[in-house]
Amino acid sequence: MSVSVKQTSHMLLKSINQQKVLFLIYSEGPISRVELAEKTGLSRQTVTNIVNRLLEEKIIVVGELINLEAGSGRKRVGLHINSSHFYAIGLELAGKYIRGKVYNLRQKAIVSAERTINRYGSVDVLLRLLHEVIDELLTQVPDTSKVKGIGISIQGLVDSLHGIVLRTPGIGFHRLPLSQLLEDKYNIPVHIENDVNLLSVNENMNGCLKESTNNITIKFDYGTGGTIVHDKQIITGSNFVAGEFGHYKGFYGEDAYPCHCGRSGCLTTLASSSGLGVSIKCTLEEFAEGLKIGDPKFLALYEKIVDGISIAMANIITFINPDSLLMTGRVIQTISPEMFGEIKSRVMHQLPVTVNNVQMIHLCNKPDESKLAAGLVIKRAFEIPLDTLSL
């Protein structure tokens, strides 16, 4: 092995070791040097060298003394991330708006910005509004050199590995290399992901799905989308469309309205706010008000939507056999507080006994999507390279 190759391998190994230490301090801090050595498998001297370097660069800070072992009386210096040292931008890109916030490394929002629009119309308009939001956020960051990246939550199909927006019905553009376009302008790493995937990952890691190994998340919102998780891994399918339950055929006959996908009768044509706007020419709020006053037209429509969703959910559960099915989104929250209960009752009545142990969950208060998007950046900032096995 040549000297330059040895030097490169040494530098990469040094970087990997630092990432391991950083990740543990971020995820488990405050944590002591002794615990870092035990959990990383690195020598105490190596950990001390890394910690001293991180302290000098003010990436981490010293906290209060912590117990090393319960009841031992011994204490060690606790280390944790300097939350003011780095920032992450989280953006929520939807059909009618772009919302953004800047977060520190403890995921506390410090500034925000927003733009709204009825229809983007062109890539130029979309990019202009994105630039306006990002520029406004950057001008409020104390030191832009500390921004570690931009995370974007998008409603639609996304190739997150290559940063490409494949299809976004509410926005109207296909195969848009969004990450590259923004990275070229700002020279900051940009990470994009589907909004339901982000929500599912969050709930599987920290929320109501953390005890579930195989589950489904379905969001009835501006559009209708879903995520399938098997053995704690997201199933994307060959073209990133696995879990696109919005195009499950749920309505027939005179109720089979045309869908933007080119077919008709899809769930999203009536079980989404955009679908209701196109198919019935009403908003969620108008629908909810119609139900409250007992309007026969809306009462009949409500019955059709609940029945269509229930049949679809029963078939999806039967096909996939998940531990849990999580439903969320503004459609269910806005139309009626009883809607989820009625859907659940009908689904459980229709399920075969072989799968009726499924847990159906309604998530009323879903996390801020800009925060989930910023989490993409924070995750990547502490990610350990996958090629460590070759060293």
mmCIF file of C-alpha atoms in Angstrom:
data_model
loop_
_atom_site.group_PDB
_atom_site.id
_atom_site.type_symbol
_atom_site.label_atom_id
_atom_site.label_comp_id
_atom_site.label_asym_id
_atom_site.label_seq_id
_atom_site.Cartn_x
_atom_site.Cartn_y
_atom_site.Cartn_z
ATOM 1 C CA MET A 1 0.000 0.000 0.000
ATOM 2 C CA SER A 2 1.395 3.405 -1.012
ATOM 3 C CA VAL A 3 1.991 6.196 1.511
ATOM 4 C CA SER A 4 -0.823 8.334 0.029
ATOM 5 C CA VAL A 5 -3.313 5.449 0.243
ATOM 6 C CA LYS A 6 -2.277 4.794 3.852
ATOM 7 C CA GLN A 7 -2.723 8.476 4.668
ATOM 8 C CA THR A 8 -6.160 8.527 2.981
ATOM 9 C CA SER A 9 -7.264 5.402 4.884
ATOM 10 C CA HIS A 10 -5.994 6.877 8.150
ATOM 11 C CA MET A 11 -7.860 10.145 7.584
ATOM 12 C CA LEU A 12 -11.080 8.300 6.666
ATOM 13 C CA LEU A 13 -10.810 6.088 9.742
ATOM 14 C CA LYS A 14 -10.198 9.178 11.872
ATOM 15 C CA SER A 15 -13.308 10.797 10.391
ATOM 16 C CA ILE A 16 -15.405 7.659 10.958
ATOM 17 C CA ASN A 17 -14.300 7.417 14.584
ATOM 18 C CA GLN A 18 -15.235 11.039 15.132
ATOM 19 C CA GLN A 19 -18.665 10.420 13.549
ATOM 20 C CA LYS A 20 -19.249 7.499 15.903
ATOM 21 C CA VAL A 21 -18.388 9.624 18.924
ATOM 22 C CA LEU A 22 -20.464 12.561 17.672
ATOM 23 C CA PHE A 23 -23.496 10.385 16.993
ATOM 24 C CA LEU A 24 -23.434 8.957 20.506
ATOM 25 C CA ILE A 25 -23.026 12.368 22.098
ATOM 26 C CA TYR A 26 -25.953 13.662 20.035
ATOM 27 C CA SER A 27 -28.284 10.696 20.575
ATOM 28 C CA GLU A 28 -27.401 9.778 24.171
ATOM 29 C CA GLY A 29 -25.848 12.882 25.673
ATOM 30 C CA PRO A 30 -24.983 13.917 28.243
ATOM 31 C CA ILE A 31 -22.526 11.031 28.096
ATOM 32 C CA SER A 32 -19.089 10.511 29.646
ATOM 33 C CA ARG A 33 -15.770 9.722 27.939
ATOM 34 C CA VAL A 34 -15.747 6.339 29.678
ATOM 35 C CA GLU A 35 -19.167 5.461 28.258
ATOM 36 C CA LEU A 36 -18.091 6.671 24.812
ATOM 37 C CA ALA A 37 -15.111 4.326 24.873
ATOM 38 C CA GLU A 38 -17.251 1.390 26.001
ATOM 39 C CA LYS A 39 -19.983 1.953 23.390
ATOM 40 C CA THR A 40 -17.725 2.723 20.408
ATOM 41 C CA GLY A 41 -15.064 0.128 21.163
ATOM 42 C CA LEU A 42 -12.398 2.805 20.782
ATOM 43 C CA SER A 43 -9.528 3.182 23.229
ATOM 44 C CA ARG A 44 -9.899 5.777 25.975
ATOM 45 C CA GLN A 45 -6.977 7.722 24.541
ATOM 46 C CA THR A 46 -8.600 7.841 21.084
ATOM 47 C CA VAL A 47 -11.878 9.026 22.615
ATOM 48 C CA THR A 48 -10.026 11.651 24.678
ATOM 49 C CA ASN A 49 -8.264 12.958 21.549
ATOM 50 C CA ILE A 50 -11.547 13.189 19.631
ATOM 51 C CA VAL A 51 -13.388 14.822 22.535
ATOM 52 C CA ASN A 52 -10.626 17.402 23.043
ATOM 53 C CA ARG A 53 -10.734 18.273 19.352
ATOM 54 C CA LEU A 54 -14.550 18.628 19.395
ATOM 55 C CA LEU A 55 -14.401 20.748 22.543
ATOM 56 C CA GLU A 56 -11.764 22.999 20.991
ATOM 57 C CA GLU A 57 -13.924 23.458 17.892
ATOM 58 C CA LYS A 58 -16.943 24.136 20.190
ATOM 59 C CA ILE A 59 -18.991 21.396 18.496
ATOM 60 C CA ILE A 60 -19.609 19.826 21.912
ATOM 61 C CA VAL A 61 -19.713 21.322 25.382
ATOM 62 C CA VAL A 62 -19.191 20.107 28.938
ATOM 63 C CA GLY A 63 -22.323 19.657 31.008
ATOM 64 C CA GLU A 64 -23.027 18.665 34.575
ATOM 65 C CA LEU A 65 -21.377 15.749 36.320
ATOM 66 C CA ILE A 66 -23.238 12.464 35.815
ATOM 67 C CA ASN A 67 -23.215 9.146 37.661
ATOM 68 C CA LEU A 68 -21.097 6.508 35.964
ATOM 69 C CA GLU A 69 -22.810 3.631 37.735
ATOM 70 C CA ALA A 70 -25.972 3.675 39.827
ATOM 71 C CA GLY A 71 -25.121 3.836 43.515
ATOM 72 C CA SER A 72 -21.356 3.872 42.932
ATOM 73 C CA GLY A 73 -20.928 7.474 44.041
ATOM 74 C CA ARG A 74 -18.527 8.025 41.151
ATOM 75 C CA LYS A 75 -19.242 10.825 38.704
ATOM 76 C CA ARG A 76 -17.918 11.705 35.264
ATOM 77 C CA VAL A 77 -18.081 14.842 33.135
ATOM 78 C CA GLY A 78 -21.138 14.741 30.858
ATOM 79 C CA LEU A 79 -20.690 15.816 27.228
ATOM 80 C CA HIS A 80 -23.421 17.028 24.910
ATOM 81 C CA ILE A 81 -23.810 18.722 21.542
ATOM 82 C CA ASN A 82 -23.454 22.503 21.385
ATOM 83 C CA SER A 83 -26.923 23.157 19.978
ATOM 84 C CA SER A 84 -25.994 26.677 18.875
ATOM 85 C CA HIS A 85 -23.014 25.517 16.828
ATOM 86 C CA PHE A 86 -24.962 24.117 13.852
ATOM 87 C CA TYR A 87 -28.307 24.815 12.221
ATOM 88 C CA ALA A 88 -30.624 22.904 9.887
ATOM 89 C CA ILE A 89 -33.284 24.309 7.558
ATOM 90 C CA GLY A 90 -36.520 22.331 7.291
ATOM 91 C CA LEU A 91 -38.989 23.037 4.460
ATOM 92 C CA GLU A 92 -42.508 21.743 3.830
ATOM 93 C CA LEU A 93 -43.284 21.914 0.102
ATOM 94 C CA ALA A 94 -47.016 21.522 -0.610
ATOM 95 C CA GLY A 95 -49.425 22.328 -3.410
ATOM 96 C CA LYS A 96 -50.502 25.675 -1.951
ATOM 97 C CA TYR A 97 -47.584 26.793 0.193
ATOM 98 C CA ILE A 98 -43.915 26.535 1.156
ATOM 99 C CA ARG A 99 -43.160 26.718 4.882
ATOM 100 C CA GLY A 100 -39.707 26.783 6.362
ATOM 101 C CA LYS A 101 -37.976 27.002 9.723
ATOM 102 C CA VAL A 102 -34.415 27.059 11.002
ATOM 103 C CA TYR A 103 -33.668 24.613 13.812
ATOM 104 C CA ASN A 104 -30.703 24.216 16.092
ATOM 105 C CA LEU A 105 -29.301 20.764 16.810
ATOM 106 C CA ARG A 106 -31.789 20.239 19.615
ATOM 107 C CA GLN A 107 -34.509 20.751 16.982
ATOM 108 C CA LYS A 108 -35.733 23.982 18.502
ATOM 109 C CA ALA A 109 -37.076 26.403 15.874
ATOM 110 C CA ILE A 110 -35.458 29.820 15.944
ATOM 111 C CA VAL A 111 -36.892 31.549 12.818
ATOM 112 C CA SER A 112 -39.585 30.815 10.217
ATOM 113 C CA ALA A 113 -40.785 31.939 6.776
ATOM 114 C CA GLU A 114 -43.697 31.103 4.477
ATOM 115 C CA ARG A 115 -45.029 31.734 0.974
ATOM 116 C CA THR A 116 -48.486 30.807 -0.331
ATOM 117 C CA ILE A 117 -49.783 30.444 -3.883
ATOM 118 C CA ASN A 118 -52.851 29.093 -5.667
ATOM 119 C CA ARG A 119 -50.838 27.349 -8.384
ATOM 120 C CA TYR A 120 -47.131 27.268 -9.192
ATOM 121 C CA GLY A 121 -47.589 27.006 -12.943
ATOM 122 C CA SER A 122 -43.908 26.667 -13.793
ATOM 123 C CA VAL A 123 -40.598 25.465 -12.392
ATOM 124 C CA ASP A 124 -39.370 29.064 -12.377
ATOM 125 C CA VAL A 125 -42.186 30.152 -10.059
ATOM 126 C CA LEU A 126 -41.602 27.194 -7.749
ATOM 127 C CA LEU A 127 -37.874 27.879 -7.534
ATOM 128 C CA ARG A 128 -38.425 31.611 -7.028
ATOM 129 C CA LEU A 129 -40.669 30.981 -4.016
ATOM 130 C CA LEU A 130 -38.270 28.385 -2.626
ATOM 131 C CA HIS A 131 -35.416 30.862 -2.981
ATOM 132 C CA GLU A 132 -37.443 33.567 -1.246
ATOM 133 C CA VAL A 133 -38.171 31.323 1.733
ATOM 134 C CA ILE A 134 -34.589 30.037 1.988
ATOM 135 C CA ASP A 135 -33.108 33.513 1.560
ATOM 136 C CA GLU A 136 -35.387 34.923 4.257
ATOM 137 C CA LEU A 137 -34.370 32.138 6.633
ATOM 138 C CA LEU A 138 -30.651 32.513 5.907
ATOM 139 C CA THR A 139 -30.706 36.261 6.577
ATOM 140 C CA GLN A 140 -31.921 35.516 10.115
ATOM 141 C CA VAL A 141 -29.243 32.904 10.931
ATOM 142 C CA PRO A 142 -26.419 34.372 13.058
ATOM 143 C CA ASP A 143 -23.747 32.571 11.003
ATOM 144 C CA THR A 144 -24.728 30.971 7.677
ATOM 145 C CA SER A 145 -21.521 28.918 7.628
ATOM 146 C CA LYS A 146 -23.047 26.897 10.470
ATOM 147 C CA VAL A 147 -26.031 25.749 8.367
ATOM 148 C CA LYS A 148 -25.434 22.023 7.859
ATOM 149 C CA GLY A 149 -28.078 21.498 5.221
ATOM 150 C CA ILE A 150 -31.630 21.879 3.926
ATOM 151 C CA GLY A 151 -34.236 19.149 4.380
ATOM 152 C CA ILE A 152 -37.454 19.193 2.338
ATOM 153 C CA SER A 153 -40.689 17.295 2.984
ATOM 154 C CA ILE A 154 -42.646 16.881 -0.277
ATOM 155 C CA GLN A 155 -46.126 15.573 -1.038
ATOM 156 C CA GLY A 156 -45.597 13.151 -3.920
ATOM 157 C CA LEU A 157 -43.187 10.587 -5.321
ATOM 158 C CA VAL A 158 -39.547 11.230 -4.506
ATOM 159 C CA ASP A 159 -36.242 9.577 -5.386
ATOM 160 C CA SER A 160 -34.588 10.614 -2.142
ATOM 161 C CA LEU A 161 -31.287 8.909 -2.998
ATOM 162 C CA HIS A 162 -30.729 11.146 -6.022
ATOM 163 C CA GLY A 163 -32.723 14.164 -4.819
ATOM 164 C CA ILE A 164 -35.270 14.019 -7.642
ATOM 165 C CA VAL A 165 -38.957 14.920 -7.389
ATOM 166 C CA LEU A 166 -40.574 12.269 -9.592
ATOM 167 C CA ARG A 167 -44.229 13.291 -9.507
ATOM 168 C CA THR A 168 -46.099 15.814 -7.389
ATOM 169 C CA PRO A 169 -49.759 16.203 -8.426
ATOM 170 C CA GLY A 170 -50.288 19.295 -6.315
ATOM 171 C CA ILE A 171 -47.238 20.990 -7.824
ATOM 172 C CA GLY A 172 -47.359 19.583 -11.341
ATOM 173 C CA PHE A 173 -43.709 18.864 -12.216
ATOM 174 C CA HIS A 174 -42.109 15.535 -13.057
ATOM 175 C CA ARG A 175 -38.480 14.417 -12.611
ATOM 176 C CA LEU A 176 -37.280 17.706 -11.153
ATOM 177 C CA PRO A 177 -33.661 17.460 -9.851
ATOM 178 C CA LEU A 178 -34.497 19.693 -6.918
ATOM 179 C CA SER A 179 -31.569 18.818 -4.657
ATOM 180 C CA GLN A 180 -29.016 19.595 -7.361
ATOM 181 C CA LEU A 181 -30.707 22.856 -8.339
ATOM 182 C CA LEU A 182 -30.666 24.144 -4.760
ATOM 183 C CA GLU A 183 -27.191 22.820 -3.958
ATOM 184 C CA ASP A 184 -25.800 24.622 -7.017
ATOM 185 C CA LYS A 185 -27.276 27.910 -5.786
ATOM 186 C CA TYR A 186 -26.548 27.709 -2.058
ATOM 187 C CA ASN A 187 -23.610 25.309 -1.835
ATOM 188 C CA ILE A 188 -25.398 23.578 1.049
ATOM 189 C CA PRO A 189 -26.362 19.863 1.128
ATOM 190 C CA VAL A 190 -30.057 19.359 0.284
ATOM 191 C CA HIS A 191 -32.035 16.243 1.271
ATOM 192 C CA ILE A 192 -35.588 15.559 0.093
ATOM 193 C CA GLU A 193 -38.133 12.945 1.153
ATOM 194 C CA ASN A 194 -41.812 12.103 0.769
ATOM 195 C CA ASP A 195 -43.901 13.601 3.581
ATOM 196 C CA VAL A 196 -45.586 10.338 4.610
ATOM 197 C CA ASN A 197 -42.255 8.488 4.642
ATOM 198 C CA LEU A 198 -40.866 11.126 7.002
ATOM 199 C CA LEU A 199 -43.903 10.854 9.259
ATOM 200 C CA SER A 200 -43.725 7.056 9.251
ATOM 201 C CA VAL A 201 -40.024 7.036 10.141
ATOM 202 C CA ASN A 202 -40.664 9.443 13.013
ATOM 203 C CA GLU A 203 -43.549 7.379 14.394
ATOM 204 C CA ASN A 204 -41.589 4.125 14.003
ATOM 205 C CA MET A 205 -38.594 5.560 15.832
ATOM 206 C CA ASN A 206 -40.161 7.736 18.502
ATOM 207 C CA GLY A 207 -43.944 7.621 18.268
ATOM 208 C CA CYS A 208 -47.000 5.415 18.264
ATOM 209 C CA LEU A 209 -45.461 2.784 15.943
ATOM 210 C CA LYS A 210 -42.205 2.199 17.827
ATOM 211 C CA GLU A 211 -43.416 -1.161 19.183
ATOM 212 C CA SER A 212 -44.607 -2.273 15.729
ATOM 213 C CA THR A 213 -42.366 -4.174 13.283
ATOM 214 C CA ASN A 214 -44.700 -4.224 10.261
ATOM 215 C CA ASN A 215 -47.031 -1.281 9.770
ATOM 216 C CA ILE A 216 -48.770 1.048 7.357
ATOM 217 C CA THR A 217 -49.178 4.827 7.559
ATOM 218 C CA ILE A 218 -51.866 6.534 5.471
ATOM 219 C CA LYS A 219 -52.310 10.287 5.277
ATOM 220 C CA PHE A 220 -55.570 11.794 3.974
ATOM 221 C CA ASP A 221 -54.599 15.397 3.332
ATOM 222 C CA TYR A 222 -54.121 17.601 0.247
ATOM 223 C CA GLY A 223 -53.515 14.283 -1.493
ATOM 224 C CA THR A 224 -53.726 10.719 -0.220
ATOM 225 C CA GLY A 225 -50.445 8.888 0.343
ATOM 226 C CA GLY A 226 -49.039 6.040 2.363
ATOM 227 C CA THR A 227 -45.973 4.168 3.540
ATOM 228 C CA ILE A 228 -45.454 0.440 4.044
ATOM 229 C CA VAL A 229 -42.929 -0.650 6.674
ATOM 230 C CA HIS A 230 -41.749 -4.261 6.841
ATOM 231 C CA ASP A 231 -39.282 -5.363 9.500
ATOM 232 C CA LYS A 232 -38.708 -1.664 10.332
ATOM 233 C CA GLN A 233 -37.709 -0.911 6.714
ATOM 234 C CA ILE A 234 -39.707 1.224 4.262
ATOM 235 C CA ILE A 235 -40.844 -0.678 1.161
ATOM 236 C CA THR A 236 -40.534 1.679 -1.823
ATOM 237 C CA GLY A 237 -41.196 -0.657 -4.751
ATOM 238 C CA SER A 238 -39.348 -0.614 -8.076
ATOM 239 C CA ASN A 239 -40.605 2.871 -9.027
ATOM 240 C CA PHE A 240 -41.038 4.434 -5.554
ATOM 241 C CA VAL A 241 -44.837 3.972 -5.715
ATOM 242 C CA ALA A 242 -45.340 1.243 -3.095
ATOM 243 C CA GLY A 243 -47.809 2.609 -0.560
ATOM 244 C CA GLU A 244 -49.512 5.019 -2.986
ATOM 245 C CA PHE A 245 -52.903 4.049 -1.591
ATOM 246 C CA GLY A 246 -54.459 7.215 -2.987
ATOM 247 C CA HIS A 247 -54.800 5.375 -6.290
ATOM 248 C CA TYR A 248 -56.525 2.359 -4.804
ATOM 249 C CA LYS A 249 -59.881 2.098 -6.600
ATOM 250 C CA GLY A 250 -62.429 2.971 -3.921
ATOM 251 C CA PHE A 251 -65.344 4.494 -5.849
ATOM 252 C CA TYR A 252 -67.465 3.156 -8.714
ATOM 253 C CA GLY A 253 -70.280 4.088 -11.073
ATOM 254 C CA GLU A 254 -71.354 7.705 -10.875
ATOM 255 C CA ASP A 255 -68.931 8.244 -7.984
ATOM 256 C CA ALA A 256 -65.874 7.236 -10.029
ATOM 257 C CA TYR A 257 -64.516 10.715 -10.677
ATOM 258 C CA PRO A 258 -61.510 11.219 -12.999
ATOM 259 C CA CYS A 259 -58.129 11.220 -11.253
ATOM 260 C CA HIS A 260 -54.957 13.119 -12.147
ATOM 261 C CA CYS A 261 -53.282 9.717 -12.672
ATOM 262 C CA GLY A 262 -55.347 9.233 -15.837
ATOM 263 C CA ARG A 263 -57.781 6.715 -14.354
ATOM 264 C CA SER A 264 -60.961 7.133 -12.319
ATOM 265 C CA GLY A 265 -62.441 6.077 -8.967
ATOM 266 C CA CYS A 266 -59.193 6.502 -7.002
ATOM 267 C CA LEU A 267 -59.453 7.145 -3.250
ATOM 268 C CA THR A 268 -57.783 10.522 -3.636
ATOM 269 C CA THR A 269 -60.613 11.838 -5.866
ATOM 270 C CA LEU A 270 -62.888 12.118 -2.806
ATOM 271 C CA ALA A 271 -60.681 11.312 0.210
ATOM 272 C CA SER A 272 -58.378 14.332 -0.131
ATOM 273 C CA SER A 273 -58.861 18.075 0.016
ATOM 274 C CA SER A 274 -57.589 18.561 -3.539
ATOM 275 C CA GLY A 275 -59.818 15.729 -4.800
ATOM 276 C CA LEU A 276 -62.912 17.214 -3.169
ATOM 277 C CA GLY A 277 -62.078 20.581 -4.681
ATOM 278 C CA VAL A 278 -61.885 19.132 -8.192
ATOM 279 C CA SER A 279 -64.592 16.450 -7.995
ATOM 280 C CA ILE A 280 -67.223 18.134 -5.813
ATOM 281 C CA LYS A 281 -66.091 21.762 -5.971
ATOM 282 C CA CYS A 282 -66.069 22.176 -2.191
ATOM 283 C CA THR A 283 -63.519 22.655 0.577
ATOM 284 C CA LEU A 284 -63.086 20.470 3.645
ATOM 285 C CA GLU A 285 -64.560 23.234 5.766
ATOM 286 C CA GLU A 286 -67.641 23.514 3.538
ATOM 287 C CA PHE A 287 -68.044 19.741 3.703
ATOM 288 C CA ALA A 288 -67.811 19.742 7.516
ATOM 289 C CA GLU A 289 -70.321 22.596 7.765
ATOM 290 C CA GLY A 290 -72.717 20.781 5.440
ATOM 291 C CA LEU A 291 -72.588 17.738 7.700
ATOM 292 C CA LYS A 292 -73.267 19.828 10.807
ATOM 293 C CA ILE A 293 -76.442 21.340 9.361
ATOM 294 C CA GLY A 294 -77.586 17.979 7.999
ATOM 295 C CA ASP A 295 -77.383 18.799 4.285
ATOM 296 C CA PRO A 296 -78.595 15.600 2.513
ATOM 297 C CA LYS A 297 -76.003 15.996 -0.260
ATOM 298 C CA PHE A 298 -73.099 16.044 2.170
ATOM 299 C CA LEU A 299 -74.566 13.324 4.378
ATOM 300 C CA ALA A 300 -74.768 11.022 1.336
ATOM 301 C CA LEU A 301 -71.254 11.962 0.239
ATOM 302 C CA TYR A 302 -69.890 11.332 3.740
ATOM 303 C CA GLU A 303 -71.377 7.838 3.714
ATOM 304 C CA LYS A 304 -69.769 7.089 0.333
ATOM 305 C CA ILE A 305 -66.347 8.339 1.454
ATOM 306 C CA VAL A 306 -66.388 6.438 4.760
ATOM 307 C CA ASP A 307 -67.527 3.283 2.963
ATOM 308 C CA GLY A 308 -64.888 3.640 0.220
ATOM 309 C CA ILE A 309 -62.066 4.217 2.707
ATOM 310 C CA SER A 310 -63.252 1.341 4.914
ATOM 311 C CA ILE A 311 -63.332 -1.173 2.066
ATOM 312 C CA ALA A 312 -59.904 -0.025 0.882
ATOM 313 C CA MET A 313 -58.389 -0.260 4.375
ATOM 314 C CA ALA A 314 -59.882 -3.714 4.951
ATOM 315 C CA ASN A 315 -58.423 -5.018 1.695
ATOM 316 C CA ILE A 316 -55.024 -3.399 2.314
ATOM 317 C CA ILE A 317 -54.813 -4.937 5.784
ATOM 318 C CA THR A 318 -55.840 -8.335 4.395
ATOM 319 C CA PHE A 319 -53.219 -8.156 1.625
ATOM 320 C CA ILE A 320 -50.305 -6.900 3.729
ATOM 321 C CA ASN A 321 -51.170 -8.198 7.223
ATOM 322 C CA PRO A 322 -49.506 -5.392 9.252
ATOM 323 C CA ASP A 323 -49.234 -5.176 13.036
ATOM 324 C CA SER A 324 -50.602 -1.621 12.944
ATOM 325 C CA LEU A 325 -52.293 0.811 10.587
ATOM 326 C CA LEU A 326 -51.887 4.511 11.325
ATOM 327 C CA MET A 327 -54.296 7.035 9.788
ATOM 328 C CA THR A 328 -53.833 10.789 9.887
ATOM 329 C CA GLY A 329 -54.360 13.953 7.869
ATOM 330 C CA ARG A 330 -56.608 17.006 7.675
ATOM 331 C CA VAL A 331 -59.439 15.183 5.876
ATOM 332 C CA ILE A 332 -60.302 13.011 8.882
ATOM 333 C CA GLN A 333 -59.577 15.753 11.411
ATOM 334 C CA THR A 334 -61.671 18.392 9.622
ATOM 335 C CA ILE A 335 -64.710 16.580 8.228
ATOM 336 C CA SER A 336 -65.910 14.902 11.414
ATOM 337 C CA PRO A 337 -64.509 13.911 14.829
ATOM 338 C CA GLU A 338 -66.429 10.615 14.513
ATOM 339 C CA MET A 339 -65.007 9.735 11.093
ATOM 340 C CA PHE A 340 -62.063 7.586 12.239
ATOM 341 C CA GLY A 341 -64.224 5.662 14.704
ATOM 342 C CA GLU A 342 -66.744 4.837 11.987
ATOM 343 C CA ILE A 343 -64.016 3.742 9.568
ATOM 344 C CA LYS A 344 -62.359 1.573 12.215
ATOM 345 C CA SER A 345 -65.642 -0.093 13.158
ATOM 346 C CA ARG A 346 -66.431 -0.965 9.538
ATOM 347 C CA VAL A 347 -62.901 -2.186 8.814
ATOM 348 C CA MET A 348 -62.792 -4.483 11.834
ATOM 349 C CA HIS A 349 -66.223 -5.869 10.891
ATOM 350 C CA GLN A 350 -65.002 -6.707 7.371
ATOM 351 C CA LEU A 351 -61.611 -8.226 8.235
ATOM 352 C CA PRO A 352 -61.125 -12.011 8.192
ATOM 353 C CA VAL A 353 -60.249 -13.444 11.606
ATOM 354 C CA THR A 354 -56.698 -14.209 10.420
ATOM 355 C CA VAL A 355 -55.776 -10.500 10.396
ATOM 356 C CA ASN A 356 -58.216 -8.906 12.832
ATOM 357 C CA ASN A 357 -55.519 -8.456 15.496
ATOM 358 C CA VAL A 358 -54.307 -5.338 13.656
ATOM 359 C CA GLN A 359 -54.074 -2.152 15.729
ATOM 360 C CA MET A 360 -55.793 0.784 14.028
ATOM 361 C CA ILE A 361 -54.452 4.130 15.263
ATOM 362 C CA HIS A 362 -55.545 7.702 14.595
ATOM 363 C CA LEU A 363 -52.812 10.339 14.879
ATOM 364 C CA CYS A 364 -54.641 13.606 15.508
ATOM 365 C CA ASN A 365 -51.669 15.887 16.122
ATOM 366 C CA LYS A 366 -48.979 14.998 13.636
ATOM 367 C CA PRO A 367 -45.505 16.543 14.027
ATOM 368 C CA ASP A 368 -44.496 19.738 12.252
ATOM 369 C CA GLU A 369 -43.322 18.637 8.797
ATOM 370 C CA SER A 370 -40.608 21.289 8.622
ATOM 371 C CA LYS A 371 -39.200 19.802 11.846
ATOM 372 C CA LEU A 372 -39.247 16.310 10.334
ATOM 373 C CA ALA A 373 -37.472 17.708 7.263
ATOM 374 C CA ALA A 374 -34.825 19.370 9.421
ATOM 375 C CA GLY A 375 -34.386 15.983 11.069
ATOM 376 C CA LEU A 376 -33.148 14.691 7.699
ATOM 377 C CA VAL A 377 -30.259 17.138 7.885
ATOM 378 C CA ILE A 378 -29.449 16.350 11.505
ATOM 379 C CA LYS A 379 -29.514 12.612 10.777
ATOM 380 C CA ARG A 380 -27.103 13.030 7.856
ATOM 381 C CA ALA A 381 -24.845 15.304 9.906
ATOM 382 C CA PHE A 382 -24.179 12.442 12.328
ATOM 383 C CA GLU A 383 -24.370 9.580 9.855
ATOM 384 C CA ILE A 384 -21.528 7.058 9.921
ATOM 385 C CA PRO A 385 -20.192 6.225 6.416
ATOM 386 C CA LEU A 386 -21.310 2.852 5.077
ATOM 387 C CA ASP A 387 -17.881 1.927 3.709
ATOM 388 C CA THR A 388 -16.325 1.428 7.135
ATOM 389 C CA LEU A 389 -16.261 -2.331 6.689
ATOM 390 C CA SER A 390 -13.516 -2.029 4.061
ATOM 391 C CA LEU A 391 -11.109 -0.508 6.565
#
